[in-house]
Coordinates of C-alpha atoms and ligand atoms in Angstrom, one line a residue:
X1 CA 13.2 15.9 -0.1
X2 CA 13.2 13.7 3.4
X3 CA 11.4 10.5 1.0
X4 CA 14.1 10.8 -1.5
X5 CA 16.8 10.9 1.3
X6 CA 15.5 8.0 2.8
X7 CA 14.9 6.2 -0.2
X8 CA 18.2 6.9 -1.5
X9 CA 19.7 5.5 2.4
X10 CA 17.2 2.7 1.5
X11 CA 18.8 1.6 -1.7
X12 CA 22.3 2.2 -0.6
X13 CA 21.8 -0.7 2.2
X14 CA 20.1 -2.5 -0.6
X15 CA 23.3 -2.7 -2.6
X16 CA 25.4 -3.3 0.3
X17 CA 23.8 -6.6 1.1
X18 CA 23.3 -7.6 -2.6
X19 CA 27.2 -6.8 -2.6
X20 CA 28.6 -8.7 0.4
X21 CA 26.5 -11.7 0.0
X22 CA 25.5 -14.7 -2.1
X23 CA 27.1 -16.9 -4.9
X24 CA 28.7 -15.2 -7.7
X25 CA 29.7 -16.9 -11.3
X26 CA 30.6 -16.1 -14.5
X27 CA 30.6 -18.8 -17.4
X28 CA 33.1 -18.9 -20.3
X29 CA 32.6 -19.5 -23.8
X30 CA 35.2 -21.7 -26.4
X31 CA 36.8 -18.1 -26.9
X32 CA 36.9 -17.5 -22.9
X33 CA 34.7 -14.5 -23.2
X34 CA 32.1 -14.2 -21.0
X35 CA 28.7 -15.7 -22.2
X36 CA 26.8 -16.0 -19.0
X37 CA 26.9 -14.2 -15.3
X38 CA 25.0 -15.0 -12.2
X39 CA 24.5 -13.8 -8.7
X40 CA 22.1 -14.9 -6.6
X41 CA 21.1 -16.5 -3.4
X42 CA 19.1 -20.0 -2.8
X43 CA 17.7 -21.6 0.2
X44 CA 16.9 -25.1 -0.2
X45 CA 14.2 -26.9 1.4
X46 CA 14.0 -30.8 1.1
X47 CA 11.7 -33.4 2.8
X48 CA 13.3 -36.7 2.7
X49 CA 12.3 -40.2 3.8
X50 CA 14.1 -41.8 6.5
X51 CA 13.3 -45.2 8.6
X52 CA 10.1 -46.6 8.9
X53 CA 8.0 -44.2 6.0
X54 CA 8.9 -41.0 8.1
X55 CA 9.9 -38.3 6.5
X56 CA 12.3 -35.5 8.0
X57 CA 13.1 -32.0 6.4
X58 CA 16.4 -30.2 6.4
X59 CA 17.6 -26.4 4.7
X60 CA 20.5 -25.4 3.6
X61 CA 22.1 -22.4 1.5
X62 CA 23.5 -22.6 -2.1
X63 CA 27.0 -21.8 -0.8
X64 CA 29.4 -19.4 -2.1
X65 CA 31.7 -21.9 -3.1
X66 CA 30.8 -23.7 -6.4
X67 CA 32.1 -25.0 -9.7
X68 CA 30.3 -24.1 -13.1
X69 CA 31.4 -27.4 -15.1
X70 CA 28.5 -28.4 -17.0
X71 CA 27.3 -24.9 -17.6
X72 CA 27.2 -24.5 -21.8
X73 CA 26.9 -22.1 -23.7
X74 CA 25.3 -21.9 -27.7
X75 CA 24.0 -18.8 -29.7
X76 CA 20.4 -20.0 -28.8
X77 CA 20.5 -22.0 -25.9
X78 CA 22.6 -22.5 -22.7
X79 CA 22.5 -23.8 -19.2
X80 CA 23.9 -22.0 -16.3
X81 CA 25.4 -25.5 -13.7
X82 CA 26.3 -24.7 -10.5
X83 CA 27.6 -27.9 -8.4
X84 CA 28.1 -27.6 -4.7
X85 CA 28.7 -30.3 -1.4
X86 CA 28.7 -34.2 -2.8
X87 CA 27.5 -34.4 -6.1
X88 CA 24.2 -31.2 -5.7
X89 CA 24.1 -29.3 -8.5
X90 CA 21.4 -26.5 -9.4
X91 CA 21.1 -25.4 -13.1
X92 CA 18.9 -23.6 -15.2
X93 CA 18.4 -23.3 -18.9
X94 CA 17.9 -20.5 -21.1
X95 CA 16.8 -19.7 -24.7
X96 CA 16.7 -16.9 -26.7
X97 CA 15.1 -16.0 -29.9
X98 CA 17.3 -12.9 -30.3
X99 CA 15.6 -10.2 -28.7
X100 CA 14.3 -11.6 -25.4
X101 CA 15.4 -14.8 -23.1
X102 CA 13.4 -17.1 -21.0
X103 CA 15.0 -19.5 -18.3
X104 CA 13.0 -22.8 -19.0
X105 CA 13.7 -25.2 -16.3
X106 CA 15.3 -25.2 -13.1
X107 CA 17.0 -28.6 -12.2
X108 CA 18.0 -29.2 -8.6
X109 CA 19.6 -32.4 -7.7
X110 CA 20.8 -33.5 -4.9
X111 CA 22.8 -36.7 -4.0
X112 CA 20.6 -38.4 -0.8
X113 CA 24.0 -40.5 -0.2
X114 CA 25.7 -37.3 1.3
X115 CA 24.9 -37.7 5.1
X116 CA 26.6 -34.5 6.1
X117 CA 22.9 -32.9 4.7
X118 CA 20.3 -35.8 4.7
X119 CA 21.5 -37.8 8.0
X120 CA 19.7 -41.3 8.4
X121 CA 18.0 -40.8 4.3
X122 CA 16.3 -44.1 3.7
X123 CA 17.1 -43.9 0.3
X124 CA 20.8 -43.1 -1.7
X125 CA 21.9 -41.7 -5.2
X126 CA 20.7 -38.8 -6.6
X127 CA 17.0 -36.9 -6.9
X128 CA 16.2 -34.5 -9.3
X129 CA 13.2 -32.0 -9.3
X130 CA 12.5 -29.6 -12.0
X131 CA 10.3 -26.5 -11.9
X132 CA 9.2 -23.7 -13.7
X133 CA 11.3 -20.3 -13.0
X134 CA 9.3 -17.3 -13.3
X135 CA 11.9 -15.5 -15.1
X136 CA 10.9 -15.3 -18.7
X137 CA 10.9 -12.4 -21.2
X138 CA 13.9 -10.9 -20.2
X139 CA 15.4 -8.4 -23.2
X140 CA 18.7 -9.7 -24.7
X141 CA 22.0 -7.7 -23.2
X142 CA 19.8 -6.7 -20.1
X143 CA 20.2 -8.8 -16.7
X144 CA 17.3 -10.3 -15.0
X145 CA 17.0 -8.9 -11.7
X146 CA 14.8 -9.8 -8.6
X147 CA 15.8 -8.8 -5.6
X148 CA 12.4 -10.0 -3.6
X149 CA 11.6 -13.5 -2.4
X150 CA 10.5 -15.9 -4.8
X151 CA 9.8 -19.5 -3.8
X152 CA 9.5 -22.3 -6.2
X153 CA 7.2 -24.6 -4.2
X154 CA 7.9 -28.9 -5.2
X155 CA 6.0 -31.6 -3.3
X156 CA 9.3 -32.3 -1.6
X157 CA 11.7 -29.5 -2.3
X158 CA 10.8 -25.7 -1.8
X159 CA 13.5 -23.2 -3.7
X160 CA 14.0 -20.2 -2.2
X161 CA 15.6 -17.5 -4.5
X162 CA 16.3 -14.1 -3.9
X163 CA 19.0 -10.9 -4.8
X164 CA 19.1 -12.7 -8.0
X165 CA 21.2 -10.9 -10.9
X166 CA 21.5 -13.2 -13.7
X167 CA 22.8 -12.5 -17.5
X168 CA 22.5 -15.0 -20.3
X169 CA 24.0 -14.8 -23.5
X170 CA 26.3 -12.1 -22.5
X171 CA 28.0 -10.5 -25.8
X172 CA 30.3 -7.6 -25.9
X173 CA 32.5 -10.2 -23.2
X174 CA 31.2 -7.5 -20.2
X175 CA 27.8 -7.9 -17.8
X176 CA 25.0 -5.8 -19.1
X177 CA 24.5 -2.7 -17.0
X178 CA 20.7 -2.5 -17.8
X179 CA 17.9 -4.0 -15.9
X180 CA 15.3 -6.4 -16.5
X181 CA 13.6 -6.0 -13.1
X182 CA 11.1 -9.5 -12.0
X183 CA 7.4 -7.7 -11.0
X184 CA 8.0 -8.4 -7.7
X185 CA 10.4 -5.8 -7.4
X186 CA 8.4 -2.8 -9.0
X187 CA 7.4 -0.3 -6.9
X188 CA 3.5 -1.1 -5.2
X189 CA 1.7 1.4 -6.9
X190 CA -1.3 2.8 -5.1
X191 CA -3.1 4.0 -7.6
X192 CA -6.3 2.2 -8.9
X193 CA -4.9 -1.1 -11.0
X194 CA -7.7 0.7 -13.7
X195 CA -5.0 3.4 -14.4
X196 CA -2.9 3.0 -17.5
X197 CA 0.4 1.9 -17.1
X198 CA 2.6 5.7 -17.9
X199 CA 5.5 3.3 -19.9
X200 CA 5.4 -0.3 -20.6
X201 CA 9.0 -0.8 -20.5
X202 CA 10.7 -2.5 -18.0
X203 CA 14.1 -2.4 -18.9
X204 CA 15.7 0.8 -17.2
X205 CA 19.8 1.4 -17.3
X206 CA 21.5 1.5 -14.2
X207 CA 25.2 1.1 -13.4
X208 CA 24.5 -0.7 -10.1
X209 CA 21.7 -2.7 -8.9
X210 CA 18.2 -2.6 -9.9
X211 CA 17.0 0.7 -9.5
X212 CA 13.6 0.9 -8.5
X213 CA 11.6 2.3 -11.2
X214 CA 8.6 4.3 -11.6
X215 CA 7.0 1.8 -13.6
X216 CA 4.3 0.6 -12.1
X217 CA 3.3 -3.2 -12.3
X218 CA 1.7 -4.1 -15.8
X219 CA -1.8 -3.3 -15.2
X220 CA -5.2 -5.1 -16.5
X221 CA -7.9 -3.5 -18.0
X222 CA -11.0 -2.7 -16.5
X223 CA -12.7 -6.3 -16.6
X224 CA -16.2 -6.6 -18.6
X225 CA -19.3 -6.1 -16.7
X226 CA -21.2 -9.3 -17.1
X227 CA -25.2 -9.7 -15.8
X228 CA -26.0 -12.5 -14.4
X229 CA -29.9 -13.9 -13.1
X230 CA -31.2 -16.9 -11.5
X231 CA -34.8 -18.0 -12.5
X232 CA -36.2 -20.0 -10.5
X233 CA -37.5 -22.2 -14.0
X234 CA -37.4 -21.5 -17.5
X235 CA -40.2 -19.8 -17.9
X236 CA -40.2 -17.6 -14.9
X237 CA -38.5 -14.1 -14.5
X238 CA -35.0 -13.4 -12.5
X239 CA -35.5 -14.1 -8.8
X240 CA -31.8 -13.2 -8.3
X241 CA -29.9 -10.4 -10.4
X242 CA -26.2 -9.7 -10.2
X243 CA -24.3 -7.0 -12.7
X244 CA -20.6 -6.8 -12.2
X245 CA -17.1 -6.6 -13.2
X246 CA -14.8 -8.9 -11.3
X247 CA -11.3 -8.9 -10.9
X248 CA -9.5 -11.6 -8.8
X249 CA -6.3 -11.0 -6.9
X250 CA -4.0 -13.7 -5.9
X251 CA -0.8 -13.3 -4.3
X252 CA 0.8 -14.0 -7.7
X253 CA -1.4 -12.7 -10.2
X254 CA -4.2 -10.6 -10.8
X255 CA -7.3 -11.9 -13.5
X256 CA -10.2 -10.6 -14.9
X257 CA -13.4 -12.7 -14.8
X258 CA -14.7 -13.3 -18.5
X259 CA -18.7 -12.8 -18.6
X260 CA -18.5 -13.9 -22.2
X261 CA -18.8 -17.8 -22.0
X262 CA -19.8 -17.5 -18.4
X263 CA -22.7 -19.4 -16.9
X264 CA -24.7 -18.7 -14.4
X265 CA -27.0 -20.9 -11.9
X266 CA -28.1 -20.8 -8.7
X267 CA -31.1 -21.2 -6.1
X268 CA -33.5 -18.5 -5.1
X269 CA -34.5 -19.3 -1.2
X270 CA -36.3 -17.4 1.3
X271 CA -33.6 -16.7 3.8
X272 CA -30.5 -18.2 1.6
X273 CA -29.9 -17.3 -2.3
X274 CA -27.1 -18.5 -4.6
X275 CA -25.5 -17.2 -7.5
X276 CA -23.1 -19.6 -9.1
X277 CA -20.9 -18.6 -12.1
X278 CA -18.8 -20.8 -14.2
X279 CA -16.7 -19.6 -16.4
X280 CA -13.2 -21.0 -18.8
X281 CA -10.7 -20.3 -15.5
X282 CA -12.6 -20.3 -12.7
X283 CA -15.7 -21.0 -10.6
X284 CA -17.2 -19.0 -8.0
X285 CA -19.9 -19.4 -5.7
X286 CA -22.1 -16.5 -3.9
X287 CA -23.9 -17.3 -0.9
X288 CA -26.6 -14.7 0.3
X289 CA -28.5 -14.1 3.7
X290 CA -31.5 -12.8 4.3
X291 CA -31.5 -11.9 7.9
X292 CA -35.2 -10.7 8.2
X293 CA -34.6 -6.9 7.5
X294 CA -31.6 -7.3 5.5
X295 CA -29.2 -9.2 3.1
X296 CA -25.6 -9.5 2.5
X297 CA -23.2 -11.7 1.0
X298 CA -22.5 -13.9 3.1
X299 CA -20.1 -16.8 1.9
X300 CA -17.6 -16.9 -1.4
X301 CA -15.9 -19.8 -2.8
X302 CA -13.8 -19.2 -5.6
X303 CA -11.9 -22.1 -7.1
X304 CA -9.9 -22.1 -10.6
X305 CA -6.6 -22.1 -12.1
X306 CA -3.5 -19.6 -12.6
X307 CA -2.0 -18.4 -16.3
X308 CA 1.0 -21.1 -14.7
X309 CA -1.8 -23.9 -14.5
X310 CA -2.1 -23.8 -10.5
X311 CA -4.8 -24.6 -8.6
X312 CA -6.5 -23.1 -6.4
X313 CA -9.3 -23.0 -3.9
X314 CA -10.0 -19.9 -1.2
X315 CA -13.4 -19.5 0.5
X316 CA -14.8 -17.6 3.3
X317 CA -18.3 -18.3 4.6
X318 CA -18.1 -15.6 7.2
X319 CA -18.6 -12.4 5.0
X320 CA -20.8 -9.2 5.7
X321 CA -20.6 -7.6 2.3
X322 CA -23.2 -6.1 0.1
X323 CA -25.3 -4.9 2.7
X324 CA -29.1 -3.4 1.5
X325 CA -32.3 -3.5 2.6
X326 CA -34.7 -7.3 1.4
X327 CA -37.0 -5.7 -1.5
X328 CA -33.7 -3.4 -2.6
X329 CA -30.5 -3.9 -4.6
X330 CA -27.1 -3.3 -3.6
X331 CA -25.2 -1.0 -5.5
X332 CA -21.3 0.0 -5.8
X333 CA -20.2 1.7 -9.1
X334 CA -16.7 3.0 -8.2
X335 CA -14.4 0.1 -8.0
X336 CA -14.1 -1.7 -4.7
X337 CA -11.5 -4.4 -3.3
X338 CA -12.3 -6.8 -0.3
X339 CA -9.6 -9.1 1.2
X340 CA -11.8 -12.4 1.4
X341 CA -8.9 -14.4 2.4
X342 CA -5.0 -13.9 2.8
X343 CA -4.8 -15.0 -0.4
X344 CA -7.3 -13.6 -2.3
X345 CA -9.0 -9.9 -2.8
X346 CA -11.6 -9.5 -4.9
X347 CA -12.4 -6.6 -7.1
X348 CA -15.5 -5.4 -8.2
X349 CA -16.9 -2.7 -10.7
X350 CA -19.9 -1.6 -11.5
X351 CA -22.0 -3.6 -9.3
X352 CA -25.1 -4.1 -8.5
X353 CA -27.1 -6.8 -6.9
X354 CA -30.4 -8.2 -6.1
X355 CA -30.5 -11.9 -4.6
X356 CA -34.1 -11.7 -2.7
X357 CA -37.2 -10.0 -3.8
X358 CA -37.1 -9.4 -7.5
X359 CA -40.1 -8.2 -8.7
X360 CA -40.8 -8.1 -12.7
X361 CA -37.4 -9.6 -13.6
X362 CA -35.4 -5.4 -12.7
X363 CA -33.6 -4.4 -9.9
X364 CA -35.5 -2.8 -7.1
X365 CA -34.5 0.8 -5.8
X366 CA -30.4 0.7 -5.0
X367 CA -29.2 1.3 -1.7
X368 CA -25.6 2.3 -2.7
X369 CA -22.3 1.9 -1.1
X370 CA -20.0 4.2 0.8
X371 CA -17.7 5.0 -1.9
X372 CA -20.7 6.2 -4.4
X373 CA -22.4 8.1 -2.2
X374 CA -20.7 9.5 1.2
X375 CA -17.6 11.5 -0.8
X376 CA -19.4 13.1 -3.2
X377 CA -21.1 15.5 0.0
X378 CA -18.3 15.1 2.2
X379 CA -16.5 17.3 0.1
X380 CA -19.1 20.3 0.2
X381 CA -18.8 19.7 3.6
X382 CA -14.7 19.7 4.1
X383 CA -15.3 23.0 2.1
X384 CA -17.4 24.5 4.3
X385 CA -16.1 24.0 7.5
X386 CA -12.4 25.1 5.7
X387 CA -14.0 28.6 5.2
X388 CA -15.9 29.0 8.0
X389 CA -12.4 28.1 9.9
X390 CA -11.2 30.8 8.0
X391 CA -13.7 33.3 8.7
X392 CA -13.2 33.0 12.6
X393 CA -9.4 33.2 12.0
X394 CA -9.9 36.8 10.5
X395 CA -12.2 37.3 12.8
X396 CA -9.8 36.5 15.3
X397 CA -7.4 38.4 14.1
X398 CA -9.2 41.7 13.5
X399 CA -10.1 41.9 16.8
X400 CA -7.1 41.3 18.2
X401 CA -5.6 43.9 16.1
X402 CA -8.7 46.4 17.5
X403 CA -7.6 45.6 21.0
X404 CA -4.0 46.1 20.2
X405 CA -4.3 49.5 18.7
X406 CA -6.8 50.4 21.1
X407 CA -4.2 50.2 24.1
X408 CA -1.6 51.7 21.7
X409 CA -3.7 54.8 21.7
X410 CA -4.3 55.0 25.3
X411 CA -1.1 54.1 26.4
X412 CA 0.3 57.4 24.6
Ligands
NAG501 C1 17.7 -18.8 4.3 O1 18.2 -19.7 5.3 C2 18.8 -19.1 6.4 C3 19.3 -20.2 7.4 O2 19.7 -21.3 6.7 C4 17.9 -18.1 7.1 O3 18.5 -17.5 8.2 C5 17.4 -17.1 6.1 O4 16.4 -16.3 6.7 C6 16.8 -17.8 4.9 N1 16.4 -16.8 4.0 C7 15.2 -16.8 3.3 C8 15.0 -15.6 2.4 O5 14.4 -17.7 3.5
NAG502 C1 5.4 -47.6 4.0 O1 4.3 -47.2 3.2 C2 4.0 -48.1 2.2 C3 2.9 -47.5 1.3 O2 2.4 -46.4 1.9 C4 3.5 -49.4 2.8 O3 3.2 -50.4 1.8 C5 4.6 -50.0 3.7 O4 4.1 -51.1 4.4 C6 5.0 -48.9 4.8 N1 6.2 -49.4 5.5 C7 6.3 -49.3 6.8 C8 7.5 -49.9 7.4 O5 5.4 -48.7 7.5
NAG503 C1 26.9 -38.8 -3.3 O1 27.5 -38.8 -2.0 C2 28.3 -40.0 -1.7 C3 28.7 -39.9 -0.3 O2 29.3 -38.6 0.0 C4 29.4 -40.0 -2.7 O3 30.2 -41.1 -2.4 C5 28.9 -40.0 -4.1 O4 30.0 -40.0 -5.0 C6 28.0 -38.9 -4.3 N1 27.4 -39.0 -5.6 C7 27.7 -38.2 -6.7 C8 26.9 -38.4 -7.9 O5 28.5 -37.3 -6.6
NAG504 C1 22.2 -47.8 -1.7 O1 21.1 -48.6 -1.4 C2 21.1 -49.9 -1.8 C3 19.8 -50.6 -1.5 O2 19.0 -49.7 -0.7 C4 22.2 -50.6 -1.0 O3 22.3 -52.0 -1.4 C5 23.5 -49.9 -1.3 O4 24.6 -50.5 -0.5 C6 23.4 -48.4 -1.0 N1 24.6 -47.8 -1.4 C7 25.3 -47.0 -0.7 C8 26.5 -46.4 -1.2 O5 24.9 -46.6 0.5
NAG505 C1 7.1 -26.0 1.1 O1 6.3 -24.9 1.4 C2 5.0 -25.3 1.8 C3 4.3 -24.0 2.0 O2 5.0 -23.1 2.7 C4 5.0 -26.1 3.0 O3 3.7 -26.5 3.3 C5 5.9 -27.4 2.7 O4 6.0 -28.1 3.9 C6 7.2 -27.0 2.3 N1 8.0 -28.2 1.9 C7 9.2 -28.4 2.2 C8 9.8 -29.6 1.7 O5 9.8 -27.6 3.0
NAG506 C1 21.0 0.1 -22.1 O1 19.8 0.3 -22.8 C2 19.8 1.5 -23.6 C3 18.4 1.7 -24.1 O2 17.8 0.5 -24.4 C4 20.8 1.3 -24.7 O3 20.8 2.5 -25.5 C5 22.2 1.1 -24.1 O4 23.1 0.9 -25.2 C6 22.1 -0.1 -23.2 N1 23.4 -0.1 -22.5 C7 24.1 -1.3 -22.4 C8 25.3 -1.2 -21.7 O5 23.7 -2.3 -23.0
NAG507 C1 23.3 3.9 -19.0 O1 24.2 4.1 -17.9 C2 25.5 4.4 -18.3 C3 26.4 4.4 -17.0 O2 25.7 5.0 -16.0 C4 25.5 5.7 -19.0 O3 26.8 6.1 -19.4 C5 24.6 5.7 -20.2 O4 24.5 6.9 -20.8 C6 23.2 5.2 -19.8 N1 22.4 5.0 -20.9 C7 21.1 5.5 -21.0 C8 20.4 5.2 -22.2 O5 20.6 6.1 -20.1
NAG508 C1 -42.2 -23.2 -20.6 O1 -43.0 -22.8 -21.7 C2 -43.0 -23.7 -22.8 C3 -43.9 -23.0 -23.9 O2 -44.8 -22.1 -23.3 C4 -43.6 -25.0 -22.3 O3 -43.6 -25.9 -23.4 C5 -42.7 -25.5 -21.2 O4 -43.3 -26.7 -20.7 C6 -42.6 -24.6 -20.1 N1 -41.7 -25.1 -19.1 C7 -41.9 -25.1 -17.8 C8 -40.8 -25.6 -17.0 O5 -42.9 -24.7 -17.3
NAG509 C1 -17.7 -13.9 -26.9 O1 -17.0 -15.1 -27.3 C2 -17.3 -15.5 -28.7 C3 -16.6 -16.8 -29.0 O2 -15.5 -17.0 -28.1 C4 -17.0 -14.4 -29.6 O3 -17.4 -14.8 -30.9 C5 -17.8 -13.1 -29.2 O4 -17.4 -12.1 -30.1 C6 -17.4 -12.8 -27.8 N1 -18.3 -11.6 -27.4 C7 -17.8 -10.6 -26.8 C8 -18.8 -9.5 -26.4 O5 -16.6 -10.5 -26.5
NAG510 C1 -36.6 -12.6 4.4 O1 -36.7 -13.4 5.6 C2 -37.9 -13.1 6.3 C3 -37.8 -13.8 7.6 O2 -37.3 -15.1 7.4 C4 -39.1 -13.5 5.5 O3 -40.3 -13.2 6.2 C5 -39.1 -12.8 4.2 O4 -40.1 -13.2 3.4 C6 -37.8 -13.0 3.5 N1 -37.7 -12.1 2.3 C7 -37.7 -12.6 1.1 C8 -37.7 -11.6 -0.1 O5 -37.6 -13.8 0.9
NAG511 C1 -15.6 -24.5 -2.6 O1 -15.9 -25.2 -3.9 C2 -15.1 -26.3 -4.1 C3 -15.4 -26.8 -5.5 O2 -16.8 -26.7 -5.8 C4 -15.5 -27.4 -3.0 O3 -14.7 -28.5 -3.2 C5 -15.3 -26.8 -1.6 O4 -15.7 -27.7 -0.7 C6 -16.0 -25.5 -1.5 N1 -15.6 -24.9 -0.2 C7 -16.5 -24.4 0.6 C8 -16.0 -23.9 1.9 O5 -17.7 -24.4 0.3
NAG512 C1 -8.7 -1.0 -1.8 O1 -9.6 0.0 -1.6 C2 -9.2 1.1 -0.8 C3 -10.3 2.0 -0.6 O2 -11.5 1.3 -0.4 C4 -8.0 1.8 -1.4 O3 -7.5 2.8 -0.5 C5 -6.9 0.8 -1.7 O4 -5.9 1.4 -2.4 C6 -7.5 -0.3 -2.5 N1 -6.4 -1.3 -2.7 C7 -6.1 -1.8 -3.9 C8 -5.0 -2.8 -3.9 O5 -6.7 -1.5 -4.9

């Protein structure tokens, strides 16, 4: 009852700001019926050059105030134009292919000759930088809504969108009610990212803003368990073994490793091993200490590219995981996360590990992690200190009730 209250307060203020702020268009067709709508909010960021190859960076808002000329509108394409200031514009493009729309491109151009923004600019006329919006898929006669942060990064402009509502190819002459909400706006589920999704649909109806739904974010599967080994030539058995499933968490996506096609090399040393798997996507490094007694994993490097074609790079070489015994494996069935760096956690199933002291080319005994082990007779345990708690209470209790009607009886 006291969540849904607050969560209900919660999306009342939500409204209210969506409501009392940002810039707010409709565009007309030839028959002046409405063909596209848009609300949103944009902070621009631009890095400009001014004297002597110095650069200097200025934000601004999209303001409230613009015009729409240049916005179009066709049965399978149409550009949404909003010009602002001295000759800025932002626009976007969208296309449909009847049941779903995409926004292609963002244009954002700005006009370096209008000192009120870029004081001192070294250079004048107009810039332009396009980009890739992330809206895409959105179901015909729904709106696309995000009402979280999302930043288009440039080299010299960052885009700063948020409380977006935005409806292309608007029929019927009236804004859709319904929802497409953006993925950054569905509810953080905390369940496992293993369990299967309950409904894949993320259009919802709602006569206000984007409700939030209890969809959670599209899930992945469980990713294959690949094994990987490290010989230390040809003809020799595994010095190193690693089993696993990995999944890789970035802040914009999530991806499963792909064994298939992976391969694997590495070095077998006495106090450092390493383990280092290439696959399509991505390449990532395992670095692993013996410290006398024991081993653990000490650095990761992961390096590869998004679904959108970014780069990226994140490694930590200060890690403690995967902790066993030298002459043992390490092992971890139930699925684990670890936050290797801000930007990156790193999921694993099913693992199990062994990068000093193979013998025979198998594992060696497991020592196994937390997860695996410690629950399963913790629970025995909560149960029996439960009843024995439960025991003293009526023990408790009976004796009190003794005393009580002992007195009763002598008082009389
Ligand atoms: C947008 O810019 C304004 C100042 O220009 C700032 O106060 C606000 O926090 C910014 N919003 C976001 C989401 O970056
Ligand atoms: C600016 O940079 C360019 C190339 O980096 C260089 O050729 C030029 O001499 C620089 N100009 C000044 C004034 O420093
Ligand atoms: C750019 O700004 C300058 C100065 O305000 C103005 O004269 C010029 O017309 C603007 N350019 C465009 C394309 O509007
Ligand atoms: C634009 O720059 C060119 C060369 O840098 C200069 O000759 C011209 O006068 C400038 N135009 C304006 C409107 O500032
Ligand atoms: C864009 O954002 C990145 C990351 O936050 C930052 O490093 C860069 O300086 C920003 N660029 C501009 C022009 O603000
Ligand atoms: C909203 O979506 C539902 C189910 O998809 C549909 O039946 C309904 O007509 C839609 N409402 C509007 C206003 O488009
Ligand atoms: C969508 O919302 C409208 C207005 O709240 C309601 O009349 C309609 O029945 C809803 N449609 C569905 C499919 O829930
Ligand atoms: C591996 O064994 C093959 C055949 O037994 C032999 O020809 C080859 O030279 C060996 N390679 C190494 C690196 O020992
Ligand atoms: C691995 O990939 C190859 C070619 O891409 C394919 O033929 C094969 O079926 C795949 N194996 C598995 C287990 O997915
Ligand atoms: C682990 O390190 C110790 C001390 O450096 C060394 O004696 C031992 O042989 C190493 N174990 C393995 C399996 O390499
Ligand atoms: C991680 O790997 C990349 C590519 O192999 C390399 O350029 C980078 O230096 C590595 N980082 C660390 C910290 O090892
Ligand atoms: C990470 O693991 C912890 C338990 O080890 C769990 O509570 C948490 O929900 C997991 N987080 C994610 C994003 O899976």
């Amino acid at each position: 009852m006291y969540r849904y209250a607050s969560f209900a307060l919660f999306l009342a203020i939500g409204i209210a700001v969506q409501r009392s702020n940002g810039t707010e268009v409709t565009v007309k067709d030839d028959n002046d019926n409405i063909c596209l709508y848009a609300q949103l909010m944009v902070n621009f960021s631009v890095s400009y050059e001014v004297a002597d190859n110095k650069s200097q960076t200025v934000m601004f808002k999209l303001p409230v105030d613009v015009s729409t000329n240049g916005s179009t509108c066709d049965d399978a394409s149409s550009t949404l134009k909003l010009n602002f200031g001295k000759g800025h514009s932002w626009s976007v493009n969208f296309t449909t292919n009847g049941k779903m729309y995409n926004a292609d491109t963002v244009t954002f151009s700005y006009n370096l000759s209008d000192a009120t923004i870029f004081p001192k600019s070294a250079l004048n006329g107009t810039q332009n930088v396009t980009a890739k919006p992330q809206f895409t898929e959105v179901g015909i006669d729904t709106c696309y809504s995000c009402r979280s942060i999302d930043t288009i990064e440039g080299e010299s402009v960052n885009q700063t969108l948020w409380n977006v509502l935005i409806q292309a190819f608007v029929s019927n002459n009236s804004k859709s009610e319904n929802i497409t909400s953006c993925a950054a706006d569905m509810p953080v589920t905390t369940a496992a990212p293993t369990t299967p999704p309950t409904t894949a649909a993320p259009v919802t109806n709602s006569s206000t803003a984007p409700p939030p739904t209890t969809t959670p974010t599209p899930t992945l599967p469980t990713p294959a368990t690949g094994r990987y080994n490290v010989k230390p030539d040809e003809n020799s058995t595994a010095c190193l073994m690693a089993d696993f499933g990995l999944r890789i968490g970035l802040k914009t996506e999530e991806m499963n490793f792909e064994p298939n096609g992976t391969t694997s090399s590495g070095s077998c040393g006495v106090n450092s091993s390493q383990l280092v798997l290439v696959s399509n996507a991505v390449t990532i490094t395992l670095t692993f200490l013996n410290d006398t007694k024991k081993f653990h994993l000490h650095a990761l490097n992961v390096t590869g590219k998004t679904s959108s074609g970014g780069a990226f790079s994140v490694a930590n070489t200060n890690l403690s995981l995967w902790e066993a015994a030298v002459g043992s494996s390490y092992m971890c069935n139930k699925e684990q996360n670890y936050t290797i760096t801000e930007a990156l956690t790193l999921y694993t199933f099913d693992l199990r590990v062994q990068p000093f002291g193979v013998k025979k080319g198998v594992f060696s005994t497991a020592e196994e992690c937390f997860l695996d082990s410690d629950l399963s007779f913790l629970v025995p345990i909560a149960v029996g200190v439960a009843l024995s708690f439960l025991i003293i209470l009526v023990l408790i209790s009976y004796l009190i009730g003794r005393r009580k009607s002992r007195t009763g009886y002598q008082s009389v």
